[in-house]
Amino acid sequence: MILIITLLEKFRLRKFLFFCFYLFVAFDFISMIHGKTSDALLGSRVDRNTWWVGNHVVSPSVSILIMAGHADSQFMKGAGTSGEAVALKGYPPMNSKMSDELFWNLKVRDAVVRLGKAKGLKIKSYEPGIRKIIDDNNEKTNWTVGSRYSSQGAYVLEIHFDAYGNHGLGSGLIPPLTNRINNIDESIARSFGRYPLFFRGGLGAPRRQIRVLEIGKLEGDLEKNLRQVNSSEKTIDQIADRIVNAILIGLNKKDLFNQQLNKGDIFLQDSHLQTNLGAL
């Protein structure tokens, strides 16, 4: 009888140790996916219970289109944050004809394209030329042009800055609503942060296969460094450099994101595996 009890205790201990091991592995992987929650350059990162992996390979010759968020919707509801400096501290806007977010979106867009071309990427920008287009389906909107390019196989990324304070969540990539999230998406998410796949029920751009990159909240040191004359250009170049490097890593280091599965393994078999971590 004593022997049986001893064996049962050992069996239970072994099960417990196996459980602890798998729990450790799971949370270690989740930690790798989420990464750090703050950044010296960009400030806070998005911190939401989300889990997806971009593991579809992208051709090194893929066409890349970079757009500035809200470039076609100024002075309309939800058309970009004014930033902490203007909204709370009374500073004048960088340009009275647009929100401060669009001002910086445009700067980063152009810097990313300039640097991307210098590093050999097949990359260009889109400029709608009209700052207020009421019809979402107008042929000149970001959504229409981005959707068309995406349907032709291009990688389309829209640049944004998030709202200040409690209005925003921080830096991170909002992925497209697709089952083919790719290596570039994964690389950018690891560098900037990772928003849920169905963020806010699915935004207009991701529904059109346009990736949305929130650079960071337009507040604090990030906004200060953007606004100060002696640090503005350097800050924009640092942001652009991080974006371009993330794209290059996604194009060239495929093995980092494509785990080889054993036969019958159902773990990470799709590119947009997502779960509520609270259920673990």
Short mmCIF file of C-alpha atoms in Angstrom, two decimals:
data_model
loop_
_atom_site.label_atom_id
_atom_site.label_comp_id
_atom_site.label_asym_id
_atom_site.label_seq_id
_atom_site.Cartn_x
_atom_site.Cartn_y
_atom_site.Cartn_z
CA MET A 1 0.00 0.00 0.00
CA ILE A 2 2.80 2.38 0.92
CA LEU A 3 4.55 1.51 -2.36
CA ILE A 4 1.40 2.35 -4.36
CA ILE A 5 1.02 5.71 -2.57
CA THR A 6 4.68 6.50 -3.24
CA LEU A 7 4.30 5.68 -6.94
CA LEU A 8 1.18 7.84 -7.19
CA GLU A 9 2.97 10.75 -5.56
CA LYS A 10 5.87 10.39 -8.00
CA PHE A 11 3.42 10.24 -10.91
CA ARG A 12 1.67 13.40 -9.71
CA LEU A 13 5.00 15.14 -9.22
CA ARG A 14 6.07 14.19 -12.73
CA LYS A 15 2.81 15.50 -14.18
CA PHE A 16 3.24 18.71 -12.23
CA LEU A 17 6.81 19.15 -13.45
CA PHE A 18 5.75 18.54 -17.07
CA PHE A 19 2.95 21.10 -16.63
CA CYS A 20 5.41 23.67 -15.26
CA PHE A 21 7.80 23.01 -18.13
CA TYR A 22 5.17 23.49 -20.83
CA LEU A 23 3.81 26.56 -19.08
CA PHE A 24 7.32 28.02 -18.99
CA VAL A 25 7.83 27.30 -22.70
CA ALA A 26 4.47 28.84 -23.59
CA PHE A 27 5.07 32.03 -21.67
CA ASP A 28 8.65 32.24 -22.92
CA PHE A 29 7.35 32.12 -26.50
CA ILE A 30 4.64 34.66 -25.71
CA SER A 31 7.27 36.93 -24.16
CA MET A 32 9.33 36.63 -27.35
CA ILE A 33 6.32 37.58 -29.44
CA HIS A 34 5.33 40.55 -27.31
CA GLY A 35 8.81 41.86 -26.53
CA LYS A 36 9.41 44.86 -24.30
CA THR A 37 6.63 47.28 -23.37
CA SER A 38 8.59 50.55 -23.54
CA ASP A 39 11.14 52.10 -25.84
CA ALA A 40 13.72 54.85 -25.31
CA LEU A 41 12.96 56.44 -28.69
CA LEU A 42 9.25 55.80 -29.15
CA GLY A 43 7.90 55.59 -25.60
CA SER A 44 5.29 53.05 -24.56
CA ARG A 45 4.35 50.07 -26.74
CA VAL A 46 0.92 48.60 -27.14
CA ASP A 47 0.21 46.05 -24.43
CA ARG A 48 -2.80 43.96 -25.43
CA ASN A 49 -3.53 40.26 -25.09
CA THR A 50 -2.83 39.18 -28.62
CA TRP A 51 -0.87 36.46 -30.32
CA TRP A 52 -0.22 36.15 -34.02
CA VAL A 53 2.83 35.20 -36.04
CA GLY A 54 3.65 36.40 -39.55
CA ASN A 55 5.37 33.44 -41.20
CA HIS A 56 4.62 33.74 -44.90
CA VAL A 57 7.70 34.33 -47.02
CA VAL A 58 7.90 37.54 -49.05
CA SER A 59 9.86 37.91 -52.28
CA PRO A 60 12.93 40.17 -51.93
CA SER A 61 11.72 41.98 -55.05
CA VAL A 62 8.27 42.79 -53.63
CA SER A 63 6.94 46.26 -54.39
CA ILE A 64 6.46 48.35 -51.26
CA LEU A 65 4.06 51.29 -50.97
CA ILE A 66 4.32 53.70 -48.03
CA MET A 67 1.43 56.04 -47.24
CA ALA A 68 0.89 58.78 -44.66
CA GLY A 69 -2.15 58.12 -42.49
CA HIS A 70 -4.92 60.75 -42.72
CA ALA A 71 -3.34 62.42 -45.76
CA ASP A 72 -6.78 62.45 -47.42
CA SER A 73 -9.07 63.19 -44.45
CA GLN A 74 -8.01 66.41 -42.76
CA PHE A 75 -10.52 68.32 -40.63
CA MET A 76 -12.78 65.29 -40.58
CA LYS A 77 -13.75 63.25 -37.53
CA GLY A 78 -10.97 60.90 -36.47
CA ALA A 79 -8.50 62.43 -38.91
CA GLY A 80 -5.41 62.21 -36.74
CA THR A 81 -4.27 63.40 -33.34
CA SER A 82 -3.22 66.99 -32.73
CA GLY A 83 -0.61 65.76 -30.29
CA GLU A 84 0.02 66.57 -26.65
CA ALA A 85 1.92 69.79 -27.39
CA VAL A 86 -0.99 71.40 -29.24
CA ALA A 87 -3.93 69.88 -27.36
CA LEU A 88 -2.65 70.18 -23.80
CA LYS A 89 0.31 72.57 -23.77
CA GLY A 90 -0.95 75.27 -26.09
CA TYR A 91 1.80 75.06 -28.70
CA PRO A 92 0.93 76.18 -32.25
CA PRO A 93 0.47 73.37 -34.79
CA MET A 94 3.41 72.55 -37.02
CA ASN A 95 1.24 73.46 -40.02
CA SER A 96 -2.15 75.14 -39.73
CA LYS A 97 -3.43 73.25 -42.78
CA MET A 98 -3.11 69.82 -41.16
CA SER A 99 -2.99 67.97 -37.85
CA ASP A 100 0.40 67.52 -36.24
CA GLU A 101 0.06 63.78 -36.76
CA LEU A 102 -0.21 64.17 -40.53
CA PHE A 103 2.73 66.61 -40.50
CA TRP A 104 4.93 63.92 -38.94
CA ASN A 105 3.34 61.07 -40.92
CA LEU A 106 4.42 62.81 -44.11
CA LYS A 107 7.95 63.40 -42.83
CA VAL A 108 8.40 59.76 -41.82
CA ARG A 109 6.80 58.48 -45.05
CA ASP A 110 9.27 60.42 -47.17
CA ALA A 111 12.25 59.44 -45.01
CA VAL A 112 11.33 55.74 -45.20
CA VAL A 113 11.12 55.87 -48.99
CA ARG A 114 14.37 57.80 -49.32
CA LEU A 115 16.27 55.43 -47.04
CA GLY A 116 14.58 52.34 -48.48
CA LYS A 117 15.66 53.24 -52.01
CA ALA A 118 19.21 53.83 -50.77
CA LYS A 119 19.20 50.30 -49.33
CA GLY A 120 17.94 48.70 -52.52
CA LEU A 121 14.24 48.27 -51.77
CA LYS A 122 11.64 48.56 -54.51
CA ILE A 123 9.74 51.22 -52.59
CA LYS A 124 7.69 54.34 -53.27
CA SER A 125 5.18 56.62 -51.59
CA TYR A 126 1.66 57.71 -52.40
CA GLU A 127 0.41 61.29 -52.10
CA PRO A 128 -3.35 61.83 -52.65
CA GLY A 129 -2.84 65.55 -53.36
CA ILE A 130 -6.19 66.41 -51.78
CA ARG A 131 -6.34 66.78 -48.02
CA LYS A 132 -10.09 66.25 -47.59
CA ILE A 133 -11.84 63.50 -49.55
CA ILE A 134 -15.23 62.72 -48.06
CA ASP A 135 -15.98 59.59 -50.11
CA ASP A 136 -13.95 56.66 -48.76
CA ASN A 137 -14.20 54.94 -52.14
CA ASN A 138 -12.88 57.87 -54.13
CA GLU A 139 -10.13 56.69 -56.49
CA LYS A 140 -7.56 58.98 -54.81
CA THR A 141 -7.98 57.91 -51.18
CA ASN A 142 -5.29 55.96 -49.34
CA TRP A 143 -7.73 53.11 -48.89
CA THR A 144 -8.57 52.81 -52.59
CA VAL A 145 -5.01 53.12 -53.84
CA GLY A 146 -3.60 50.93 -51.08
CA SER A 147 -6.18 48.23 -51.70
CA ARG A 148 -5.44 48.23 -55.42
CA TYR A 149 -1.67 47.92 -54.89
CA SER A 150 -2.16 45.19 -52.30
CA SER A 151 -4.36 43.18 -54.66
CA GLN A 152 -1.48 43.31 -57.15
CA GLY A 153 0.90 41.76 -54.62
CA ALA A 154 2.51 44.88 -53.16
CA TYR A 155 3.28 45.33 -49.47
CA VAL A 156 1.33 48.41 -48.35
CA LEU A 157 2.15 50.20 -45.10
CA GLU A 158 0.40 53.27 -43.71
CA ILE A 159 2.32 55.46 -41.24
CA HIS A 160 0.58 56.83 -38.14
CA PHE A 161 1.34 58.36 -34.76
CA ASP A 162 -0.92 57.31 -31.91
CA ALA A 163 -2.94 59.67 -29.73
CA TYR A 164 -1.46 61.08 -26.52
CA GLY A 165 -2.28 60.02 -22.96
CA ASN A 166 -5.11 57.59 -22.33
CA HIS A 167 -6.45 58.18 -25.84
CA GLY A 168 -3.68 56.04 -27.33
CA LEU A 169 -2.11 52.64 -26.72
CA GLY A 170 1.44 53.09 -28.00
CA SER A 171 3.61 51.90 -30.84
CA GLY A 172 2.87 48.74 -32.77
CA LEU A 173 1.75 47.17 -36.03
CA ILE A 174 -1.93 46.61 -36.77
CA PRO A 175 -1.84 43.67 -39.22
CA PRO A 176 -4.09 43.17 -42.23
CA LEU A 177 -7.13 40.95 -41.88
CA THR A 178 -5.75 37.97 -43.76
CA ASN A 179 -4.49 34.46 -43.16
CA ARG A 180 -1.25 35.35 -44.93
CA ILE A 181 0.44 37.67 -42.45
CA ASN A 182 4.04 37.68 -43.58
CA ASN A 183 7.68 37.93 -42.52
CA ILE A 184 7.77 41.71 -42.91
CA ASP A 185 4.73 42.05 -40.64
CA GLU A 186 6.41 39.83 -38.07
CA SER A 187 9.68 41.76 -38.20
CA ILE A 188 7.97 45.15 -37.83
CA ALA A 189 5.85 43.82 -34.96
CA ARG A 190 8.96 42.62 -33.14
CA SER A 191 10.57 46.03 -33.59
CA PHE A 192 7.56 48.23 -32.77
CA GLY A 193 4.95 46.11 -30.99
CA ARG A 194 1.95 43.99 -31.91
CA TYR A 195 -1.70 45.05 -32.03
CA PRO A 196 -4.51 42.46 -32.04
CA LEU A 197 -5.51 41.05 -35.39
CA PHE A 198 -9.10 42.28 -35.01
CA PHE A 199 -8.20 45.57 -33.32
CA ARG A 200 -11.38 47.58 -32.70
CA GLY A 201 -13.32 45.00 -34.66
CA GLY A 202 -11.22 45.48 -37.79
CA LEU A 203 -10.23 48.94 -39.04
CA GLY A 204 -10.86 50.16 -42.58
CA ALA A 205 -7.23 49.95 -43.72
CA PRO A 206 -6.52 46.38 -42.49
CA ARG A 207 -9.80 45.24 -44.07
CA ARG A 208 -8.30 46.47 -47.34
CA GLN A 209 -5.01 44.61 -46.74
CA ILE A 210 -3.18 47.78 -45.67
CA ARG A 211 -0.88 47.47 -42.67
CA VAL A 212 -1.09 50.30 -40.12
CA LEU A 213 2.05 51.18 -38.18
CA GLU A 214 1.58 53.26 -35.05
CA ILE A 215 5.03 54.82 -34.54
CA GLY A 216 4.28 55.86 -30.97
CA LYS A 217 2.12 58.21 -28.92
CA LEU A 218 2.53 61.82 -30.03
CA GLU A 219 3.59 63.02 -26.60
CA GLY A 220 6.49 63.27 -24.16
CA ASP A 221 10.09 62.88 -25.31
CA LEU A 222 9.12 61.55 -28.74
CA GLU A 223 7.09 64.63 -29.62
CA LYS A 224 9.65 66.91 -27.98
CA ASN A 225 12.44 65.43 -30.07
CA LEU A 226 10.34 65.76 -33.22
CA ARG A 227 9.54 69.40 -32.55
CA GLN A 228 12.98 70.62 -31.49
CA VAL A 229 15.00 71.97 -34.39
CA ASN A 230 18.27 70.40 -33.27
CA SER A 231 16.82 66.89 -32.93
CA SER A 232 13.89 66.72 -35.38
CA GLU A 233 15.74 65.45 -38.46
CA LYS A 234 17.73 62.95 -36.43
CA THR A 235 14.58 61.57 -34.78
CA ILE A 236 12.77 61.18 -38.11
CA ASP A 237 15.80 59.41 -39.58
CA GLN A 238 16.01 57.07 -36.57
CA ILE A 239 12.35 56.12 -36.98
CA ALA A 240 12.75 55.61 -40.73
CA ASP A 241 15.90 53.56 -40.20
CA ARG A 242 14.08 51.25 -37.80
CA ILE A 243 11.21 50.73 -40.24
CA VAL A 244 13.49 50.04 -43.21
CA ASN A 245 15.72 47.69 -41.21
CA ALA A 246 12.65 45.78 -40.03
CA ILE A 247 11.51 45.41 -43.64
CA LEU A 248 14.96 44.17 -44.69
CA ILE A 249 15.06 41.63 -41.85
CA GLY A 250 11.62 40.37 -42.86
CA LEU A 251 12.80 39.92 -46.43
CA ASN A 252 16.17 38.31 -45.71
CA LYS A 253 15.95 36.31 -42.47
CA LYS A 254 13.15 33.90 -43.21
CA ASP A 255 14.28 31.11 -40.89
CA LEU A 256 13.75 33.38 -37.89
CA PHE A 257 9.99 33.38 -38.46
CA ASN A 258 9.28 30.02 -40.08
CA GLN A 259 9.35 27.31 -37.45
CA GLN A 260 9.54 23.78 -38.87
CA LEU A 261 6.65 21.68 -37.61
CA ASN A 262 6.70 17.98 -36.90
CA LYS A 263 4.11 15.81 -38.65
CA GLY A 264 0.83 16.12 -36.82
CA ASP A 265 1.92 19.25 -34.92
CA ILE A 266 -0.91 21.77 -34.78
CA PHE A 267 1.04 24.52 -33.00
CA LEU A 268 1.62 27.69 -35.04
CA GLN A 269 0.40 26.12 -38.25
CA ASP A 270 -1.23 29.33 -39.43
CA SER A 271 0.16 32.82 -39.81
CA HIS A 272 -2.45 34.51 -37.63
CA LEU A 273 -2.81 32.23 -34.62
CA GLN A 274 -4.50 34.37 -32.01
CA THR A 275 -5.71 33.62 -28.53
CA ASN A 276 -6.82 35.33 -25.38
CA LEU A 277 -3.92 34.88 -23.03
CA GLY A 278 -6.23 35.25 -20.09
CA ALA A 279 -7.56 31.78 -20.92
CA LEU A 280 -4.19 30.12 -20.33
#
